[in-house]
């Protein structure tokens, strides 16, 4: 049950980290 409860939070965290990483790359390679 804990995995089902924590899955959305982990996905959201990964998406946030991914977007921040992409933004950092775009700023560096601009």
PDB file of N, CA and C in Angstrom:
ATOM      1  N   UNK A   1       0.835  -1.207   0.000  1.00  0.00           N
ATOM      2  CA  UNK A   1       0.000   0.000   0.000  1.00  0.00           C
ATOM      3  C   UNK A   1       0.872   1.261   0.000  1.00  0.00           C
ATOM      4  N   UNK A   2       2.016   1.204   0.692  1.00  0.00           N
ATOM      5  CA  UNK A   2       2.879   2.381   0.787  1.00  0.00           C
ATOM      6  C   UNK A   2       3.420   2.771  -0.591  1.00  0.00           C
ATOM      7  N   UNK A   3       3.719   1.768  -1.422  1.00  0.00           N
ATOM      8  CA  UNK A   3       4.244   2.070  -2.753  1.00  0.00           C
ATOM      9  C   UNK A   3       3.202   2.821  -3.565  1.00  0.00           C
ATOM     10  N   UNK A   4       1.941   2.385  -3.467  1.00  0.00           N
ATOM     11  CA  UNK A   4       0.869   3.044  -4.216  1.00  0.00           C
ATOM     12  C   UNK A   4       0.688   4.478  -3.725  1.00  0.00           C
ATOM     13  N   UNK A   5       0.882   4.685  -2.424  1.00  0.00           N
ATOM     14  CA  UNK A   5       0.689   6.025  -1.866  1.00  0.00           C
ATOM     15  C   UNK A   5       1.855   6.942  -2.251  1.00  0.00           C
ATOM     16  N   UNK A   6       3.076   6.392  -2.273  1.00  0.00           N
ATOM     17  CA  UNK A   6       4.256   7.220  -2.523  1.00  0.00           C
ATOM     18  C   UNK A   6       4.565   7.373  -4.005  1.00  0.00           C
ATOM     19  N   UNK A   7       3.996   6.528  -4.860  1.00  0.00           N
ATOM     20  CA  UNK A   7       4.311   6.584  -6.291  1.00  0.00           C
ATOM     21  C   UNK A   7       4.066   7.964  -6.891  1.00  0.00           C
ATOM     22  N   UNK A   8       2.895   8.596  -6.681  1.00  0.00           N
ATOM     23  CA  UNK A   8       2.653   9.927  -7.278  1.00  0.00           C
ATOM     24  C   UNK A   8       3.665  10.955  -6.816  1.00  0.00           C
ATOM     25  N   UNK A   9       4.061  10.900  -5.543  1.00  0.00           N
ATOM     26  CA  UNK A   9       5.030  11.882  -5.024  1.00  0.00           C
ATOM     27  C   UNK A   9       6.386  11.671  -5.690  1.00  0.00           C
ATOM     28  N   UNK A  10       6.797  10.416  -5.852  1.00  0.00           N
ATOM     29  CA  UNK A  10       8.098  10.137  -6.480  1.00  0.00           C
ATOM     30  C   UNK A  10       8.082  10.607  -7.926  1.00  0.00           C
ATOM     31  N   UNK A  11       6.976  10.342  -8.640  1.00  0.00           N
ATOM     32  CA  UNK A  11       6.878  10.778 -10.043  1.00  0.00           C
ATOM     33  C   UNK A  11       6.930  12.294 -10.113  1.00  0.00           C
ATOM     34  N   UNK A  12       6.216  12.973  -9.214  1.00  0.00           N
ATOM     35  CA  UNK A  12       6.220  14.439  -9.215  1.00  0.00           C
ATOM     36  C   UNK A  12       7.622  14.962  -8.930  1.00  0.00           C
ATOM     37  N   UNK A  13       8.315  14.354  -7.977  1.00  0.00           N
ATOM     38  CA  UNK A  13       9.679  14.793  -7.654  1.00  0.00           C
ATOM     39  C   UNK A  13      10.589  14.602  -8.864  1.00  0.00           C
ATOM     40  N   UNK A  14      10.463  13.446  -9.556  1.00  0.00           N
ATOM     41  CA  UNK A  14      11.299  13.196 -10.731  1.00  0.00           C
ATOM     42  C   UNK A  14      11.002  14.211 -11.823  1.00  0.00           C
ATOM     43  N   UNK A  15       9.721  14.545 -12.019  1.00  0.00           N
ATOM     44  CA  UNK A  15       9.362  15.532 -13.041  1.00  0.00           C
ATOM     45  C   UNK A  15       9.942  16.894 -12.691  1.00  0.00           C
ATOM     46  N   UNK A  16       9.846  17.287 -11.416  1.00  0.00           N
ATOM     47  CA  UNK A  16      10.381  18.587 -10.997  1.00  0.00           C
ATOM     48  C   UNK A  16      11.890  18.637 -11.192  1.00  0.00           C
ATOM     49  N   UNK A  17      12.583  17.567 -10.777  1.00  0.00           N
ATOM     50  CA  UNK A  17      14.045  17.527 -10.931  1.00  0.00           C
ATOM     51  C   UNK A  17      14.394  17.537 -12.423  1.00  0.00           C
ATOM     52  N   UNK A  18      13.616  16.818 -13.232  1.00  0.00           N
ATOM     53  CA  UNK A  18      13.880  16.774 -14.676  1.00  0.00           C
ATOM     54  C   UNK A  18      13.712  18.150 -15.302  1.00  0.00           C
ATOM     55  N   UNK A  19      12.651  18.855 -14.936  1.00  0.00           N
ATOM     56  CA  UNK A  19      12.423  20.182 -15.513  1.00  0.00           C
ATOM     57  C   UNK A  19      13.529  21.140 -15.078  1.00  0.00           C
ATOM     58  N   UNK A  20      13.936  21.077 -13.809  1.00  0.00           N
ATOM     59  CA  UNK A  20      15.023  21.949 -13.330  1.00  0.00           C
ATOM     60  C   UNK A  20      16.314  21.628 -14.082  1.00  0.00           C
ATOM     61  N   UNK A  21      16.580  20.337 -14.300  1.00  0.00           N
ATOM     62  CA  UNK A  21      17.794  19.929 -15.010  1.00  0.00           C
ATOM     63  C   UNK A  21      17.776  20.457 -16.440  1.00  0.00           C
ATOM     64  N   UNK A  22      16.627  20.333 -17.101  1.00  0.00           N
ATOM     65  CA  UNK A  22      16.500  20.824 -18.486  1.00  0.00           C
ATOM     66  C   UNK A  22      16.677  22.340 -18.517  1.00  0.00           C
ATOM     67  N   UNK A  23      16.096  23.042 -17.568  1.00  0.00           N
ATOM     68  CA  UNK A  23      16.237  24.503 -17.529  1.00  0.00           C
ATOM     69  C   UNK A  23      17.701  24.880 -17.335  1.00  0.00           C
ATOM     70  N   UNK A  24      18.395  24.175 -16.454  1.00  0.00           N
ATOM     71  CA  UNK A  24      19.822  24.464 -16.232  1.00  0.00           C
ATOM     72  C   UNK A  24      20.600  24.219 -17.521  1.00  0.00           C
ATOM     73  N   UNK A  25      20.295  23.134 -18.229  1.00  0.00           N
ATOM     74  CA  UNK A  25      21.003  22.840 -19.479  1.00  0.00           C
ATOM     75  C   UNK A  25      20.728  23.929 -20.509  1.00  0.00           C
ATOM     76  N   UNK A  26      19.478  24.370 -20.614  1.00  0.00           N
ATOM     77  CA  UNK A  26      19.151  25.402 -21.606  1.00  0.00           C
ATOM     78  C   UNK A  26      19.872  26.701 -21.264  1.00  0.00           C
ATOM     79  N   UNK A  27      19.984  27.015 -19.974  1.00  0.00           N
ATOM     80  CA  UNK A  27      20.682  28.248 -19.582  1.00  0.00           C
ATOM     81  C   UNK A  27      22.172  28.130 -19.894  1.00  0.00           C
ATOM     82  N   UNK A  28      22.751  26.962 -19.652  1.00  0.00           N
ATOM     83  CA  UNK A  28      24.192  26.776 -19.878  1.00  0.00           C
ATOM     84  C   UNK A  28      24.503  26.797 -21.375  1.00  0.00           C
ATOM     85  N   UNK A  29      23.663  26.113 -22.174  1.00  0.00           N
ATOM     86  CA  UNK A  29      23.958  25.980 -23.610  1.00  0.00           C
ATOM     87  C   UNK A  29      23.269  27.053 -24.440  1.00  0.00           C
ATOM     88  N   UNK A  30      22.779  28.128 -23.800  1.00  0.00           N
ATOM     89  CA  UNK A  30      22.081  29.161 -24.560  1.00  0.00           C
ATOM     90  C   UNK A  30      23.059  29.869 -25.485  1.00  0.00           C
TER      91      UNK A  30
END
